[in-house]
Tab-separated table of C-alpha atoms in Angstrom:
chain	number	residue	atom	x	y	z
A	147	MET	CA	-42.105	-103.827	80.195
A	148	ALA	CA	-39.986	-102.828	77.158
A	149	LYS	CA	-36.744	-104.599	76.641
A	150	LYS	CA	-33.564	-102.435	76.725
A	151	LYS	CA	-31.318	-102.632	73.703
A	152	ILE	CA	-27.970	-104.003	74.687
A	153	VAL	CA	-24.912	-102.649	72.786
A	154	SER	CA	-21.782	-104.671	73.100
A	155	ILE	CA	-18.358	-103.164	73.842
A	156	GLU	CA	-17.069	-104.560	70.594
A	157	ASP	CA	-19.616	-102.444	68.663
A	158	ARG	CA	-18.736	-99.200	70.514
A	159	ILE	CA	-14.943	-99.365	70.258
A	160	PRO	CA	-14.736	-98.455	66.523
A	161	LYS	CA	-17.017	-95.462	67.051
A	162	LEU	CA	-14.970	-94.226	70.035
A	163	LYS	CA	-11.761	-94.579	68.062
A	164	GLN	CA	-13.258	-92.641	65.164
A	165	ALA	CA	-14.443	-89.813	67.465
A	166	ARG	CA	-11.033	-89.576	69.116
A	167	LYS	CA	-9.335	-89.485	65.725
A	168	LYS	CA	-11.560	-86.618	64.544
A	169	LYS	CA	-10.872	-84.683	67.759
A	170	ALA	CA	-7.129	-85.240	67.377
A	171	ASN	CA	-7.273	-84.095	63.751
A	172	ARG	CA	-9.110	-80.905	64.692
A	173	ARG	CA	-6.551	-80.176	67.393
A	174	LEU	CA	-3.700	-80.795	64.957
A	175	ILE	CA	-5.254	-78.478	62.373
A	176	PHE	CA	-5.691	-75.768	65.052
A	177	TYR	CA	-2.053	-75.963	66.189
A	178	LEU	CA	-0.784	-76.083	62.617
A	179	SER	CA	-2.859	-72.982	61.774
A	180	ILE	CA	-1.322	-71.081	64.692
A	181	PHE	CA	2.151	-72.286	63.715
A	182	PHE	CA	1.837	-71.212	60.088
A	183	PHE	CA	0.229	-67.903	61.138
A	184	LEU	CA	3.196	-67.107	63.389
A	185	ILE	CA	5.607	-68.186	60.655
A	186	SER	CA	3.842	-65.894	58.160
A	187	ILE	CA	4.115	-62.949	60.587
A	188	ILE	CA	7.844	-63.567	61.042
A	189	VAL	CA	8.342	-63.849	57.286
A	190	TYR	CA	6.323	-60.636	56.742
A	191	LEU	CA	8.338	-58.694	59.322
A	192	GLN	CA	11.588	-59.822	57.711
A	193	SER	CA	10.422	-59.211	54.155
A	194	PRO	CA	10.327	-55.990	52.080
A	195	LEU	CA	6.529	-56.013	52.479
A	196	SER	CA	6.887	-54.532	55.994
A	197	GLN	CA	9.213	-51.740	54.877
A	198	VAL	CA	8.041	-48.159	54.420
A	199	ARG	CA	7.669	-47.410	50.725
A	200	THR	CA	5.524	-44.269	50.720
A	201	ILE	CA	5.633	-41.211	53.014
A	202	GLU	CA	2.646	-38.896	52.611
A	203	ILE	CA	3.031	-35.346	53.964
A	204	LYS	CA	0.146	-32.937	54.501
A	205	GLY	CA	-0.392	-29.471	55.992
A	206	ASN	CA	3.107	-28.033	55.513
A	207	ILE	CA	3.392	-24.532	54.066
A	208	PHE	CA	6.737	-23.135	55.188
A	209	LEU	CA	8.566	-26.463	55.589
A	210	THR	CA	9.347	-28.425	52.443
A	211	ASP	CA	8.408	-32.097	52.141
A	212	GLU	CA	12.087	-32.996	52.320
A	213	GLN	CA	12.544	-31.014	55.560
A	214	VAL	CA	9.539	-32.764	57.125
A	215	ARG	CA	10.901	-36.196	56.145
A	216	GLU	CA	14.387	-35.428	57.421
A	217	GLN	CA	13.278	-33.928	60.738
A	218	SER	CA	10.737	-36.698	61.421
A	219	GLU	CA	13.591	-39.235	61.080
A	220	ILE	CA	11.319	-41.522	59.027
A	221	THR	CA	12.949	-42.990	55.939
A	222	GLU	CA	11.816	-45.267	53.144
A	223	GLY	CA	13.027	-48.809	53.748
A	224	MET	CA	12.679	-48.744	57.549
A	225	ASN	CA	10.357	-51.290	59.155
A	226	ILE	CA	6.871	-49.830	59.464
A	227	TRP	CA	6.258	-51.641	62.771
A	228	THR	CA	9.545	-50.972	64.544
A	229	MET	CA	9.493	-47.197	63.971
A	230	ASP	CA	8.862	-45.244	67.196
A	231	LYS	CA	5.894	-43.056	66.289
A	232	SER	CA	6.047	-40.970	69.503
A	233	ALA	CA	9.771	-40.299	69.076
A	234	ASN	CA	9.245	-39.322	65.422
A	235	GLU	CA	6.459	-36.891	66.370
A	236	LYS	CA	8.605	-35.386	69.128
A	237	ALA	CA	11.571	-34.956	66.766
A	238	LEU	CA	9.449	-33.021	64.273
A	239	SER	CA	7.727	-30.995	67.008
A	240	ASN	CA	11.120	-29.602	68.048
A	241	ASN	CA	10.985	-27.384	64.957
A	242	PRO	CA	9.719	-23.939	66.120
A	243	ILE	CA	7.553	-23.654	63.006
A	244	VAL	CA	5.546	-26.771	63.926
A	245	ALA	CA	2.524	-26.336	66.213
A	246	SER	CA	1.483	-30.016	66.177
A	247	VAL	CA	2.165	-33.222	64.245
A	248	ASP	CA	0.294	-36.501	63.803
A	249	ILE	CA	1.985	-39.602	62.327
A	250	ASN	CA	0.030	-42.729	61.331
A	251	ARG	CA	0.696	-46.102	59.689
A	252	HIS	CA	-1.408	-47.225	56.724
A	253	LEU	CA	-0.972	-50.831	55.646
A	254	PRO	CA	0.733	-52.279	53.863
A	255	TRP	CA	3.667	-49.815	53.589
A	256	THR	CA	2.524	-46.182	53.844
A	257	VAL	CA	3.217	-43.630	56.600
A	258	SER	CA	1.312	-40.327	56.734
A	259	ILE	CA	2.689	-37.211	58.442
A	260	GLU	CA	0.174	-34.426	59.067
A	261	VAL	CA	1.773	-31.157	60.144
A	262	GLU	CA	0.097	-28.082	61.602
A	263	GLU	CA	2.347	-25.032	61.423
A	264	TYR	CA	2.029	-21.751	63.262
A	265	HIS	CA	0.319	-19.139	61.114
A	266	ARG	CA	2.231	-16.325	59.485
A	267	VAL	CA	0.834	-13.301	61.323
A	268	GLY	CA	2.971	-10.529	59.841
A	269	TYR	CA	6.309	-9.312	58.540
A	270	ILE	CA	9.315	-7.777	60.283
A	271	GLN	CA	11.474	-5.295	58.368
A	272	LYS	CA	15.253	-5.344	58.768
A	273	ASP	CA	17.136	-2.843	56.641
A	274	THR	CA	15.643	-3.301	53.167
A	275	SER	CA	14.432	-6.868	53.707
A	276	TYR	CA	11.184	-8.308	55.055
A	277	TYR	CA	10.871	-11.540	57.025
A	278	PRO	CA	7.672	-13.470	57.792
A	279	ILE	CA	6.950	-13.905	61.498
A	280	LEU	CA	4.797	-16.666	62.973
A	281	GLY	CA	2.265	-16.720	65.791
A	282	ASN	CA	4.846	-18.013	68.281
A	283	GLY	CA	7.242	-15.156	67.485
A	284	THR	CA	9.551	-17.182	65.218
A	285	MET	CA	10.989	-15.095	62.392
A	286	LEU	CA	11.660	-17.063	59.202
A	287	GLN	CA	15.160	-15.909	58.269
A	288	SER	CA	15.262	-18.299	55.309
A	289	MET	CA	12.238	-16.640	53.677
A	290	GLU	CA	13.718	-13.166	53.240
A	291	THR	CA	12.080	-11.005	50.599
A	292	GLY	CA	12.946	-7.564	49.290
A	293	THR	CA	9.305	-6.672	48.643
A	294	PHE	CA	6.450	-6.194	51.100
A	295	TYR	CA	3.353	-7.608	49.430
A	296	GLY	CA	0.846	-6.518	52.078
A	297	ASP	CA	-0.692	-9.982	52.498
A	298	ALA	CA	-0.048	-9.735	56.260
A	299	PRO	CA	0.559	-6.723	58.541
A	300	LEU	CA	3.949	-5.056	58.829
A	301	ILE	CA	4.982	-5.156	62.508
A	302	THR	CA	7.317	-2.302	63.451
A	303	ASN	CA	9.071	-0.539	66.349
A	304	PHE	CA	9.022	-3.581	68.670
A	305	GLU	CA	12.353	-3.061	70.394
A	306	GLU	CA	11.652	-5.550	73.194
A	307	GLU	CA	11.261	-9.173	72.121
A	308	SER	CA	8.891	-10.080	74.956
A	309	TYR	CA	6.306	-7.552	73.726
A	310	LEU	CA	6.749	-8.757	70.145
A	311	HIS	CA	5.999	-12.337	71.243
A	312	ARG	CA	2.898	-11.190	73.121
A	313	MET	CA	1.720	-9.331	70.043
A	314	THR	CA	2.243	-12.271	67.673
A	315	SER	CA	0.507	-14.568	70.152
A	316	GLU	CA	-2.563	-12.319	70.047
A	317	LEU	CA	-2.430	-12.123	66.242
A	318	GLU	CA	-2.396	-15.934	66.115
A	319	LYS	CA	-5.832	-15.883	67.803
A	320	LEU	CA	-7.327	-13.401	65.332
A	321	PRO	CA	-9.650	-14.691	62.595
A	322	LYS	CA	-7.995	-14.455	59.168
A	323	SER	CA	-10.727	-12.077	58.026
A	324	LEU	CA	-9.664	-9.564	60.711
A	325	LEU	CA	-5.934	-10.079	60.206
A	326	LYS	CA	-6.305	-9.191	56.518
A	327	LEU	CA	-7.762	-5.798	57.477
A	328	ILE	CA	-4.545	-4.727	59.246
A	329	SER	CA	-1.843	-2.983	57.202
A	330	GLU	CA	0.678	-2.007	59.899
A	331	ILE	CA	1.141	-2.487	63.648
A	332	HIS	CA	3.351	-0.019	65.527
A	333	TRP	CA	4.455	-0.520	69.107
A	334	ALA	CA	3.907	2.851	70.815
A	335	PRO	CA	4.642	2.377	74.535
A	336	THR	CA	4.055	5.194	77.008
A	337	ASP	CA	5.054	5.623	80.636
A	338	ASP	CA	1.548	4.592	81.656
A	339	ASN	CA	1.009	1.835	79.098
A	340	LYS	CA	3.893	-0.256	77.741
A	341	ASN	CA	1.376	-2.424	75.858
A	342	LYS	CA	0.063	0.365	73.626
A	343	VAL	CA	-0.027	-0.295	69.879
A	344	VAL	CA	-1.261	1.787	66.952
A	345	LEU	CA	-2.713	0.050	63.905
A	346	TYR	CA	-3.100	1.360	60.372
A	347	MET	CA	-5.975	-0.424	58.680
A	348	ASN	CA	-6.425	-1.172	54.983
A	349	ASP	CA	-9.797	0.594	55.023
A	350	GLY	CA	-8.229	3.926	56.062
A	351	PHE	CA	-8.928	3.891	59.808
A	352	MET	CA	-6.414	3.914	62.640
A	353	VAL	CA	-6.824	1.823	65.768
A	354	ASP	CA	-5.528	2.764	69.208
A	355	ALA	CA	-5.239	-0.515	71.102
A	356	THR	CA	-3.313	-2.483	73.696
A	357	ILE	CA	-1.503	-5.813	73.383
A	358	ARG	CA	-3.289	-7.210	76.417
A	359	ASN	CA	-6.428	-9.071	75.221
A	360	PHE	CA	-5.889	-7.565	71.757
A	361	ALA	CA	-7.587	-10.412	69.846
A	362	GLU	CA	-10.691	-10.289	72.022
A	363	ARG	CA	-11.004	-6.494	71.822
A	364	MET	CA	-10.489	-6.394	68.047
A	365	GLU	CA	-13.660	-8.438	67.606
A	366	VAL	CA	-15.708	-5.218	67.936
A	367	TYR	CA	-13.843	-3.498	65.082
A	368	PRO	CA	-16.142	-4.597	62.213
A	369	SER	CA	-19.289	-3.617	64.130
A	370	ILE	CA	-17.867	-0.166	64.952
A	371	VAL	CA	-16.883	0.481	61.328
A	372	ALA	CA	-20.340	-0.628	60.191
A	373	GLN	CA	-21.922	2.087	62.376
A	374	LEU	CA	-19.857	4.910	60.852
A	375	ASP	CA	-20.525	6.894	57.687
A	376	GLU	CA	-18.721	5.514	54.647
A	377	GLU	CA	-16.769	8.746	54.149
A	378	SER	CA	-15.751	9.198	57.799
A	379	ARG	CA	-12.182	8.435	58.814
A	380	GLY	CA	-10.495	8.606	62.184
A	381	ILE	CA	-9.118	6.684	65.136
A	382	ILE	CA	-11.029	3.796	66.669
A	383	HIS	CA	-10.071	3.308	70.310
A	384	ILE	CA	-10.512	-0.230	71.627
A	385	GLY	CA	-8.862	0.004	75.014
A	386	VAL	CA	-11.003	-0.148	78.141
A	387	GLY	CA	-13.938	1.162	76.118
A	388	ALA	CA	-14.548	1.336	72.371
A	389	TYR	CA	-15.132	4.708	70.716
A	390	PHE	CA	-14.417	6.631	67.508
A	391	GLU	CA	-12.425	9.847	67.158
A	392	SER	CA	-12.796	11.578	63.787
A	393	PHE	CA	-9.890	13.014	61.792
A	394	ASP	CA	-12.277	15.786	60.705
A	395	LYS	CA	-11.861	18.566	63.237
A	396	GLY	CA	-15.190	20.001	62.112
A	397	THR	CA	-16.946	16.972	63.543
A	398	SER	CA	-17.542	16.950	67.232
A	399	SER	CA	-15.322	14.255	68.728
A	400	GLU	CA	-17.613	13.957	71.739
A	401	GLU	CA	-20.649	13.302	69.529
A	402	SER	CA	-18.790	10.571	67.579
A	403	GLU	CA	-17.533	8.977	70.765
A	404	ALA	CA	-20.961	9.006	72.405
A	405	GLU	CA	-22.643	7.539	69.312
A	406	VAL	CA	-20.257	4.600	68.991
A	407	ASN	CA	-20.107	4.007	72.723
A	408	GLY	CA	-23.860	3.832	72.981
A	409	GLU	CA	-24.316	1.444	70.054
A	410	THR	CA	-21.411	-0.749	71.171
A	411	GLU	CA	-22.917	-1.147	74.626
A	412	GLU	CA	-26.244	-2.143	73.060
A	413	ASN	CA	-24.473	-4.777	70.915
A	414	GLN	CA	-22.669	-6.168	73.960
A	415	GLU	CA	-25.947	-6.488	75.820
C-alpha cells in the first residue's frame, strides 16, 4: 500500500498567503480601473472635448444653413451629450418647409442635421411677382421673383385655399419627370365638378383633369401621348376615362377617342 505524502501546515501557510495576496491585488486593480474610468468620464463631460464643435447640415434647399442651425436650437459649444435630440428635431420640424428631420451625434464633437424639405411643385403669381409653392401648400414669400422661369408649373385661378392645398398635395406625389411636362395649371370649377383643372403642357397638349386622384390619373399621360401622331395636338381627358380630343376639327373626335380608349384599356389589362 502506497504511503500518502504528508504536507505540514507550516508549508501550506506561505502559499495560502501568496494566493490571497494575488486575489486581493486583482480585486484592487479592478476597483481602481472602474474608479479611474468613472473619473475620466466625468473629466470628459466637463471638458471642451464633449462640446459640439462641428454642425453638418444636409438636404436643405430653401432653408439656409444658418436658418437650420438657429431653428434646431443646436449651437457650437453646447454639450454633445446633454442636448435633447428629440426636442431639437421637433423644433426644426415646426418649420412648414420641413417634411422630416434626422439629428445624430458623431464622436467626438460633431452633430449632423439631415433635412428633408417639401418639394417645390409650382409657382403662384401675385401682381407682377411669382412665388414658389411647396407640396404642403406653403408659399415662400421670401423667395419672390419677378421672372417666371418655367422650371415648375404656374398654378392659377385657385380662389379657394382648400382646393389649392389639395392640388399641391397631388403634385407632391407626381414623379419629377411628369411635373416637368406641365407648364400651367388652371382651376376651372363647374357646378357639377368643383375639382376640375385644365393643364397646359410643354409638349403642346392640353389636359382636362380633376384634382381628386390627380397624381394617379396623370400616370397614363405619357402612354397616351406615345400612341398619338407626332403632329397631332388636342385635349387629353383623364377624368373617369382617358381619351383624346383633337384640336383639328377635320379629324373625327369619336375616332380619336375610341382609338385612345381602346389602347389605354389594353395597357391597363
